[in-house]
């Protein structure tokens, strides 16, 4: 018997939503929870509280929450690279940075063609070490999530950092406000959200799907799914290629064919999700003021 955590829209969803499982509240008190990243070696999750300019840490071993970073750069999206290092999108820092194994912080990207980035929002690392990130203006639109400023670039693009040269190339330049992004399990596809409806009346509230060419360029880019409640922000892909995405009323689950098959209802607007736990079958959910988690009968996509 499924709990009221889940809403089944298609019977295919019942393969992933288990009976008697319910969402758990792990923490409350954030202003805008975002950027979850799970560290298997340490058994903890980091996530951002953007307006409070802090990164929090949830310890899976004892359930405690502590402050990992504060007054650093209004961090938004995070990911963990192949070497287990934290890669961060900083609003106020207006850069993509990395915490090295000795604890020092390295700037990976701060400019494009000599102009400052807007405010990197979300990031993913491909198996070849390349780093792909989105750069909308949310962190420079107000003083709430960063420092208000005009865009130097004058556009909100998607970029790739080359693993060999460190060079920053624009891989998509036709977004209004690119946001969350994730690769398909075999990395042949890249999904990218556009939350442009926040700035443009009847603007985009969808996820687009691109083909990845030679590991470094994108083609295609058709609309994969349009959000039915609120906006798609961050999302993750599971081992079956399903997309578990943030939305206005919880987490929406889409099949690789683009069918919305079910929801996890959270009671608050969701900004991002991350698979954690030793088996990577716990979906951590950043839902505005709360961090929630739910067990699923699926796991994070394995990296190639
Ligand atoms: Mg985002």
PDB file of N, CA and C in Angstrom, residues 147-229:
ATOM      1  N   UNK A 147      25.297  39.329  -5.069  1.00  0.00           N
ATOM      2  CA  UNK A 147      25.445  40.784  -5.201  1.00  0.00           C
ATOM      3  C   UNK A 147      24.793  41.222  -6.504  1.00  0.00           C
ATOM      4  N   UNK A 148      23.854  42.188  -6.390  1.00  0.00           N
ATOM      5  CA  UNK A 148      23.149  42.642  -7.586  1.00  0.00           C
ATOM      6  C   UNK A 148      24.120  43.315  -8.564  1.00  0.00           C
ATOM      7  N   UNK A 149      23.981  42.978  -9.825  1.00  0.00           N
ATOM      8  CA  UNK A 149      24.887  43.537 -10.844  1.00  0.00           C
ATOM      9  C   UNK A 149      24.275  43.321 -12.218  1.00  0.00           C
ATOM     10  N   UNK A 150      24.759  44.087 -13.168  1.00  0.00           N
ATOM     11  CA  UNK A 150      24.374  43.868 -14.561  1.00  0.00           C
ATOM     12  C   UNK A 150      25.165  42.692 -15.117  1.00  0.00           C
ATOM     13  N   UNK A 151      24.565  41.989 -16.046  1.00  0.00           N
ATOM     14  CA  UNK A 151      25.283  40.911 -16.713  1.00  0.00           C
ATOM     15  C   UNK A 151      26.322  41.487 -17.662  1.00  0.00           C
ATOM     16  N   UNK A 152      27.562  41.067 -17.518  1.00  0.00           N
ATOM     17  CA  UNK A 152      28.601  41.513 -18.454  1.00  0.00           C
ATOM     18  C   UNK A 152      28.485  40.779 -19.778  1.00  0.00           C
ATOM     19  N   UNK A 153      28.105  39.530 -19.700  1.00  0.00           N
ATOM     20  CA  UNK A 153      28.009  38.706 -20.913  1.00  0.00           C
ATOM     21  C   UNK A 153      26.746  39.066 -21.700  1.00  0.00           C
ATOM     22  N   UNK A 154      25.690  39.462 -20.984  1.00  0.00           N
ATOM     23  CA  UNK A 154      24.459  39.845 -21.653  1.00  0.00           C
ATOM     24  C   UNK A 154      23.641  38.675 -22.145  1.00  0.00           C
ATOM     25  N   UNK A 155      23.934  37.501 -21.658  1.00  0.00           N
ATOM     26  CA  UNK A 155      23.193  36.291 -22.038  1.00  0.00           C
ATOM     27  C   UNK A 155      23.359  35.269 -20.928  1.00  0.00           C
ATOM     28  N   UNK A 156      22.451  34.299 -20.916  1.00  0.00           N
ATOM     29  CA  UNK A 156      22.515  33.217 -19.937  1.00  0.00           C
ATOM     30  C   UNK A 156      22.789  31.919 -20.688  1.00  0.00           C
ATOM     31  N   UNK A 157      24.009  31.457 -20.613  1.00  0.00           N
ATOM     32  CA  UNK A 157      24.455  30.332 -21.444  1.00  0.00           C
ATOM     33  C   UNK A 157      24.742  29.076 -20.624  1.00  0.00           C
ATOM     34  N   UNK A 158      25.039  28.022 -21.359  1.00  0.00           N
ATOM     35  CA  UNK A 158      25.524  26.771 -20.772  1.00  0.00           C
ATOM     36  C   UNK A 158      26.965  26.601 -21.236  1.00  0.00           C
ATOM     37  N   UNK A 159      27.853  26.230 -20.305  1.00  0.00           N
ATOM     38  CA  UNK A 159      29.279  26.172 -20.615  1.00  0.00           C
ATOM     39  C   UNK A 159      29.872  24.807 -20.278  1.00  0.00           C
ATOM     40  N   UNK A 160      31.014  24.553 -20.924  1.00  0.00           N
ATOM     41  CA  UNK A 160      31.797  23.347 -20.654  1.00  0.00           C
ATOM     42  C   UNK A 160      33.235  23.751 -20.353  1.00  0.00           C
ATOM     43  N   UNK A 161      33.761  23.211 -19.261  1.00  0.00           N
ATOM     44  CA  UNK A 161      35.163  23.437 -18.921  1.00  0.00           C
ATOM     45  C   UNK A 161      35.959  22.224 -19.398  1.00  0.00           C
ATOM     46  N   UNK A 162      36.941  22.484 -20.235  1.00  0.00           N
ATOM     47  CA  UNK A 162      37.719  21.386 -20.802  1.00  0.00           C
ATOM     48  C   UNK A 162      38.632  20.772 -19.730  1.00  0.00           C
ATOM     49  N   UNK A 163      38.660  19.440 -19.631  1.00  0.00           N
ATOM     50  CA  UNK A 163      39.445  18.817 -18.560  1.00  0.00           C
ATOM     51  C   UNK A 163      40.956  18.933 -18.775  1.00  0.00           C
ATOM     52  N   UNK A 164      41.377  19.141 -20.019  1.00  0.00           N
ATOM     53  CA  UNK A 164      42.811  19.211 -20.296  1.00  0.00           C
ATOM     54  C   UNK A 164      43.342  20.639 -20.247  1.00  0.00           C
ATOM     55  N   UNK A 165      42.599  21.560 -20.864  1.00  0.00           N
ATOM     56  CA  UNK A 165      43.094  22.936 -20.963  1.00  0.00           C
ATOM     57  C   UNK A 165      42.505  23.872 -19.925  1.00  0.00           C
ATOM     58  N   UNK A 166      41.370  23.500 -19.329  1.00  0.00           N
ATOM     59  CA  UNK A 166      40.677  24.412 -18.421  1.00  0.00           C
ATOM     60  C   UNK A 166      39.911  25.501 -19.143  1.00  0.00           C
ATOM     61  N   UNK A 167      39.915  25.468 -20.462  1.00  0.00           N
ATOM     62  CA  UNK A 167      39.205  26.473 -21.248  1.00  0.00           C
ATOM     63  C   UNK A 167      37.700  26.353 -21.080  1.00  0.00           C
ATOM     64  N   UNK A 168      37.018  27.508 -21.189  1.00  0.00           N
ATOM     65  CA  UNK A 168      35.564  27.562 -21.029  1.00  0.00           C
ATOM     66  C   UNK A 168      34.924  27.839 -22.382  1.00  0.00           C
ATOM     67  N   UNK A 169      34.101  26.907 -22.848  1.00  0.00           N
ATOM     68  CA  UNK A 169      33.392  27.067 -24.121  1.00  0.00           C
ATOM     69  C   UNK A 169      31.891  27.116 -23.869  1.00  0.00           C
ATOM     70  N   UNK A 170      31.180  27.968 -24.622  1.00  0.00           N
ATOM     71  CA  UNK A 170      29.714  27.965 -24.573  1.00  0.00           C
ATOM     72  C   UNK A 170      29.210  26.807 -25.426  1.00  0.00           C
ATOM     73  N   UNK A 171      28.367  25.964 -24.851  1.00  0.00           N
ATOM     74  CA  UNK A 171      27.829  24.810 -25.592  1.00  0.00           C
ATOM     75  C   UNK A 171      26.353  25.002 -25.946  1.00  0.00           C
ATOM     76  N   UNK A 172      25.686  25.962 -25.311  1.00  0.00           N
ATOM     77  CA  UNK A 172      24.292  26.294 -25.666  1.00  0.00           C
ATOM     78  C   UNK A 172      24.071  27.758 -25.336  1.00  0.00           C
ATOM     79  N   UNK A 173      23.587  28.506 -26.323  1.00  0.00           N
ATOM     80  CA  UNK A 173      23.449  29.962 -26.163  1.00  0.00           C
ATOM     81  C   UNK A 173      22.026  30.435 -26.470  1.00  0.00           C
ATOM     82  N   UNK A 174      21.079  29.514 -26.548  1.00  0.00           N
ATOM     83  CA  UNK A 174      19.709  29.898 -26.889  1.00  0.00           C
ATOM     84  C   UNK A 174      18.730  29.642 -25.746  1.00  0.00           C
ATOM     85  N   UNK A 175      19.224  29.749 -24.510  1.00  0.00           N
ATOM     86  CA  UNK A 175      18.359  29.605 -23.336  1.00  0.00           C
ATOM     87  C   UNK A 175      17.954  30.976 -22.814  1.00  0.00           C
ATOM     88  N   UNK A 176      16.790  31.032 -22.144  1.00  0.00           N
ATOM     89  CA  UNK A 176      16.409  32.246 -21.422  1.00  0.00           C
ATOM     90  C   UNK A 176      17.095  32.221 -20.052  1.00  0.00           C
ATOM     91  N   UNK A 177      16.844  31.168 -19.261  1.00  0.00           N
ATOM     92  CA  UNK A 177      17.512  30.986 -17.972  1.00  0.00           C
ATOM     93  C   UNK A 177      17.834  29.503 -17.774  1.00  0.00           C
ATOM     94  N   UNK A 178      18.974  29.047 -18.297  1.00  0.00           N
ATOM     95  CA  UNK A 178      19.328  27.631 -18.102  1.00  0.00           C
ATOM     96  C   UNK A 178      19.525  27.347 -16.623  1.00  0.00           C
ATOM     97  N   UNK A 179      19.147  26.141 -16.201  1.00  0.00           N
ATOM     98  CA  UNK A 179      19.162  25.870 -14.771  1.00  0.00           C
ATOM     99  C   UNK A 179      19.750  24.481 -14.492  1.00  0.00           C
ATOM    100  N   UNK A 180      18.952  23.521 -14.015  1.00  0.00           N
ATOM    101  CA  UNK A 180      19.503  22.200 -13.711  1.00  0.00           C
ATOM    102  C   UNK A 180      19.948  21.471 -14.976  1.00  0.00           C
ATOM    103  N   UNK A 181      20.867  20.522 -14.794  1.00  0.00           N
ATOM    104  CA  UNK A 181      21.315  19.723 -15.947  1.00  0.00           C
ATOM    105  C   UNK A 181      21.835  18.368 -15.470  1.00  0.00           C
ATOM    106  N   UNK A 182      21.684  17.359 -16.342  1.00  0.00           N
ATOM    107  CA  UNK A 182      22.140  16.007 -16.005  1.00  0.00           C
ATOM    108  C   UNK A 182      22.280  15.198 -17.277  1.00  0.00           C
ATOM    109  N   UNK A 183      23.251  14.276 -17.271  1.00  0.00           N
ATOM    110  CA  UNK A 183      23.458  13.372 -18.401  1.00  0.00           C
ATOM    111  C   UNK A 183      22.585  12.127 -18.252  1.00  0.00           C
ATOM    112  N   UNK A 184      22.260  11.529 -19.393  1.00  0.00           N
ATOM    113  CA  UNK A 184      21.663  10.194 -19.384  1.00  0.00           C
ATOM    114  C   UNK A 184      22.720   9.206 -18.892  1.00  0.00           C
ATOM    115  N   UNK A 185      22.311   7.984 -18.502  1.00  0.00           N
ATOM    116  CA  UNK A 185      23.278   7.056 -17.913  1.00  0.00           C
ATOM    117  C   UNK A 185      24.496   6.784 -18.796  1.00  0.00           C
ATOM    118  N   UNK A 186      24.316   6.727 -20.116  1.00  0.00           N
ATOM    119  CA  UNK A 186      25.461   6.474 -21.001  1.00  0.00           C
ATOM    120  C   UNK A 186      26.117   7.757 -21.499  1.00  0.00           C
ATOM    121  N   UNK A 187      25.651   8.897 -20.999  1.00  0.00           N
ATOM    122  CA  UNK A 187      26.195  10.219 -21.333  1.00  0.00           C
ATOM    123  C   UNK A 187      26.033  10.589 -22.808  1.00  0.00           C
ATOM    124  N   UNK A 188      25.143   9.908 -23.509  1.00  0.00           N
ATOM    125  CA  UNK A 188      24.894  10.270 -24.910  1.00  0.00           C
ATOM    126  C   UNK A 188      23.922  11.445 -25.007  1.00  0.00           C
ATOM    127  N   UNK A 189      23.207  11.701 -23.918  1.00  0.00           N
ATOM    128  CA  UNK A 189      22.226  12.787 -23.888  1.00  0.00           C
ATOM    129  C   UNK A 189      22.520  13.702 -22.708  1.00  0.00           C
ATOM    130  N   UNK A 190      22.229  14.997 -22.905  1.00  0.00           N
ATOM    131  CA  UNK A 190      22.300  15.952 -21.798  1.00  0.00           C
ATOM    132  C   UNK A 190      20.951  16.653 -21.702  1.00  0.00           C
ATOM    133  N   UNK A 191      20.350  16.590 -20.517  1.00  0.00           N
ATOM    134  CA  UNK A 191      19.089  17.274 -20.243  1.00  0.00           C
ATOM    135  C   UNK A 191      19.412  18.600 -19.536  1.00  0.00           C
ATOM    136  N   UNK A 192      18.747  19.676 -19.988  1.00  0.00           N
ATOM    137  CA  UNK A 192      18.976  20.989 -19.377  1.00  0.00           C
ATOM    138  C   UNK A 192      17.624  21.683 -19.176  1.00  0.00           C
ATOM    139  N   UNK A 193      17.389  22.155 -17.953  1.00  0.00           N
ATOM    140  CA  UNK A 193      16.147  22.874 -17.654  1.00  0.00           C
ATOM    141  C   UNK A 193      16.280  24.340 -18.058  1.00  0.00           C
ATOM    142  N   UNK A 194      15.153  24.928 -18.459  1.00  0.00           N
ATOM    143  CA  UNK A 194      15.073  26.377 -18.695  1.00  0.00           C
ATOM    144  C   UNK A 194      13.945  26.919 -17.829  1.00  0.00           C
ATOM    145  N   UNK A 195      14.303  27.796 -16.873  1.00  0.00           N
ATOM    146  CA  UNK A 195      13.312  28.391 -15.970  1.00  0.00           C
ATOM    147  C   UNK A 195      12.998  29.822 -16.391  1.00  0.00           C
ATOM    148  N   UNK A 196      13.077  30.085 -17.683  1.00  0.00           N
ATOM    149  CA  UNK A 196      12.888  31.441 -18.201  1.00  0.00           C
ATOM    150  C   UNK A 196      11.549  32.061 -17.867  1.00  0.00           C
ATOM    151  N   UNK A 197      10.555  31.254 -17.500  1.00  0.00           N
ATOM    152  CA  UNK A 197       9.253  31.806 -17.124  1.00  0.00           C
ATOM    153  C   UNK A 197       9.353  32.717 -15.903  1.00  0.00           C
ATOM    154  N   UNK A 198      10.456  32.630 -15.165  1.00  0.00           N
ATOM    155  CA  UNK A 198      10.654  33.530 -14.027  1.00  0.00           C
ATOM    156  C   UNK A 198      10.863  34.969 -14.490  1.00  0.00           C
ATOM    157  N   UNK A 199      11.306  35.163 -15.704  1.00  0.00           N
ATOM    158  CA  UNK A 199      11.634  36.498 -16.211  1.00  0.00           C
ATOM    159  C   UNK A 199      10.792  36.919 -17.412  1.00  0.00           C
ATOM    160  N   UNK A 200      10.238  35.961 -18.133  1.00  0.00           N
ATOM    161  CA  UNK A 200       9.519  36.257 -19.371  1.00  0.00           C
ATOM    162  C   UNK A 200       8.112  35.683 -19.257  1.00  0.00           C
ATOM    163  N   UNK A 201       7.125  36.522 -19.491  1.00  0.00           N
ATOM    164  CA  UNK A 201       5.745  36.049 -19.431  1.00  0.00           C
ATOM    165  C   UNK A 201       5.553  34.921 -20.439  1.00  0.00           C
ATOM    166  N   UNK A 202       4.963  33.836 -19.974  1.00  0.00           N
ATOM    167  CA  UNK A 202       4.787  32.633 -20.804  1.00  0.00           C
ATOM    168  C   UNK A 202       6.118  32.094 -21.323  1.00  0.00           C
ATOM    169  N   UNK A 203       7.186  32.398 -20.609  1.00  0.00           N
ATOM    170  CA  UNK A 203       8.508  31.914 -20.995  1.00  0.00           C
ATOM    171  C   UNK A 203       8.668  30.435 -20.685  1.00  0.00           C
ATOM    172  N   UNK A 204       9.844  29.897 -21.019  1.00  0.00           N
ATOM    173  CA  UNK A 204      10.044  28.458 -20.868  1.00  0.00           C
ATOM    174  C   UNK A 204       9.960  27.969 -19.421  1.00  0.00           C
ATOM    175  N   UNK A 205       9.342  26.831 -19.261  1.00  0.00           N
ATOM    176  CA  UNK A 205       9.282  26.099 -17.989  1.00  0.00           C
ATOM    177  C   UNK A 205       9.452  24.626 -18.326  1.00  0.00           C
ATOM    178  N   UNK A 206      10.556  24.318 -18.993  1.00  0.00           N
ATOM    179  CA  UNK A 206      10.705  22.971 -19.525  1.00  0.00           C
ATOM    180  C   UNK A 206      12.134  22.454 -19.380  1.00  0.00           C
ATOM    181  N   UNK A 207      12.272  21.174 -19.718  1.00  0.00           N
ATOM    182  CA  UNK A 207      13.588  20.531 -19.834  1.00  0.00           C
ATOM    183  C   UNK A 207      13.799  20.214 -21.308  1.00  0.00           C
ATOM    184  N   UNK A 208      14.972  20.572 -21.817  1.00  0.00           N
ATOM    185  CA  UNK A 208      15.327  20.231 -23.199  1.00  0.00           C
ATOM    186  C   UNK A 208      16.321  19.066 -23.195  1.00  0.00           C
ATOM    187  N   UNK A 209      16.330  18.350 -24.315  1.00  0.00           N
ATOM    188  CA  UNK A 209      17.210  17.177 -24.435  1.00  0.00           C
ATOM    189  C   UNK A 209      18.146  17.378 -25.631  1.00  0.00           C
ATOM    190  N   UNK A 210      19.429  17.251 -25.339  1.00  0.00           N
ATOM    191  CA  UNK A 210      20.454  17.416 -26.378  1.00  0.00           C
ATOM    192  C   UNK A 210      21.202  16.102 -26.588  1.00  0.00           C
ATOM    193  N   UNK A 211      21.683  15.899 -27.802  1.00  0.00           N
ATOM    194  CA  UNK A 211      22.640  14.828 -28.068  1.00  0.00           C
ATOM    195  C   UNK A 211      24.042  15.374 -27.803  1.00  0.00           C
ATOM    196  N   UNK A 212      24.884  14.550 -27.184  1.00  0.00           N
ATOM    197  CA  UNK A 212      26.253  14.951 -26.905  1.00  0.00           C
ATOM    198  C   UNK A 212      27.131  14.413 -28.021  1.00  0.00           C
ATOM    199  N   UNK A 213      27.788  15.325 -28.736  1.00  0.00           N
ATOM    200  CA  UNK A 213      28.602  14.931 -29.888  1.00  0.00           C
ATOM    201  C   UNK A 213      30.077  14.947 -29.529  1.00  0.00           C
ATOM    202  N   UNK A 214      30.723  13.800 -29.711  1.00  0.00           N
ATOM    203  CA  UNK A 214      32.150  13.655 -29.439  1.00  0.00           C
ATOM    204  C   UNK A 214      32.516  14.118 -28.027  1.00  0.00           C
ATOM    205  N   UNK A 215      31.547  14.026 -27.125  1.00  0.00           N
ATOM    206  CA  UNK A 215      31.816  14.338 -25.723  1.00  0.00           C
ATOM    207  C   UNK A 215      31.959  15.802 -25.413  1.00  0.00           C
ATOM    208  N   UNK A 216      31.818  16.673 -26.422  1.00  0.00           N
ATOM    209  CA  UNK A 216      32.118  18.071 -26.144  1.00  0.00           C
ATOM    210  C   UNK A 216      31.169  19.084 -26.770  1.00  0.00           C
ATOM    211  N   UNK A 217      30.321  18.653 -27.686  1.00  0.00           N
ATOM    212  CA  UNK A 217      29.371  19.585 -28.300  1.00  0.00           C
ATOM    213  C   UNK A 217      27.954  19.033 -28.176  1.00  0.00           C
ATOM    214  N   UNK A 218      26.980  19.930 -28.364  1.00  0.00           N
ATOM    215  CA  UNK A 218      25.578  19.541 -28.260  1.00  0.00           C
ATOM    216  C   UNK A 218      24.876  19.748 -29.595  1.00  0.00           C
ATOM    217  N   UNK A 219      23.907  18.872 -29.866  1.00  0.00           N
ATOM    218  CA  UNK A 219      23.030  19.070 -31.017  1.00  0.00           C
ATOM    219  C   UNK A 219      21.609  18.729 -30.593  1.00  0.00           C
ATOM    220  N   UNK A 220      20.642  19.104 -31.423  1.00  0.00           N
ATOM    221  CA  UNK A 220      19.252  18.863 -31.057  1.00  0.00           C
ATOM    222  C   UNK A 220      18.790  19.924 -30.077  1.00  0.00           C
ATOM    223  N   UNK A 221      18.215  19.499 -28.981  1.00  0.00           N
ATOM    224  CA  UNK A 221      17.763  20.469 -27.982  1.00  0.00           C
ATOM    225  C   UNK A 221      16.265  20.664 -27.983  1.00  0.00           C
ATOM    226  N   UNK A 222      15.540  19.656 -28.428  1.00  0.00           N
ATOM    227  CA  UNK A 222      14.081  19.745 -28.425  1.00  0.00           C
ATOM    228  C   UNK A 222      13.541  19.734 -26.989  1.00  0.00           C
ATOM    229  N   UNK A 223      12.314  20.245 -26.831  1.00  0.00           N
ATOM    230  CA  UNK A 223      11.692  20.229 -25.506  1.00  0.00           C
ATOM    231  C   UNK A 223      11.354  18.785 -25.146  1.00  0.00           C
ATOM    232  N   UNK A 224      11.873  18.343 -24.007  1.00  0.00           N
ATOM    233  CA  UNK A 224      11.655  16.983 -23.537  1.00  0.00           C
ATOM    234  C   UNK A 224      10.395  16.890 -22.683  1.00  0.00           C
ATOM    235  N   UNK A 225      10.200  17.875 -21.809  1.00  0.00           N
ATOM    236  CA  UNK A 225       9.021  17.876 -20.929  1.00  0.00           C
ATOM    237  C   UNK A 225       8.748  19.303 -20.490  1.00  0.00           C
ATOM    238  N   UNK A 226       7.472  19.645 -20.348  1.00  0.00           N
ATOM    239  CA  UNK A 226       7.063  20.960 -19.859  1.00  0.00           C
ATOM    240  C   UNK A 226       6.451  20.794 -18.481  1.00  0.00           C
ATOM    241  N   UNK A 227       6.865  21.638 -17.554  1.00  0.00           N
ATOM    242  CA  UNK A 227       6.444  21.469 -16.165  1.00  0.00           C
ATOM    243  C   UNK A 227       4.950  21.767 -16.000  1.00  0.00           C
ATOM    244  N   UNK A 228       4.265  20.907 -15.271  1.00  0.00           N
ATOM    245  CA  UNK A 228       2.824  21.055 -15.082  1.00  0.00           C
ATOM    246  C   UNK A 228       2.480  21.845 -13.825  1.00  0.00           C
ATOM    247  N   UNK A 229       3.442  21.947 -12.889  1.00  0.00           N
ATOM    248  CA  UNK A 229       3.231  22.718 -11.657  1.00  0.00           C
ATOM    249  C   UNK A 229       4.535  23.457 -11.335  1.00  0.00           C
TER     250      UNK A 229
END
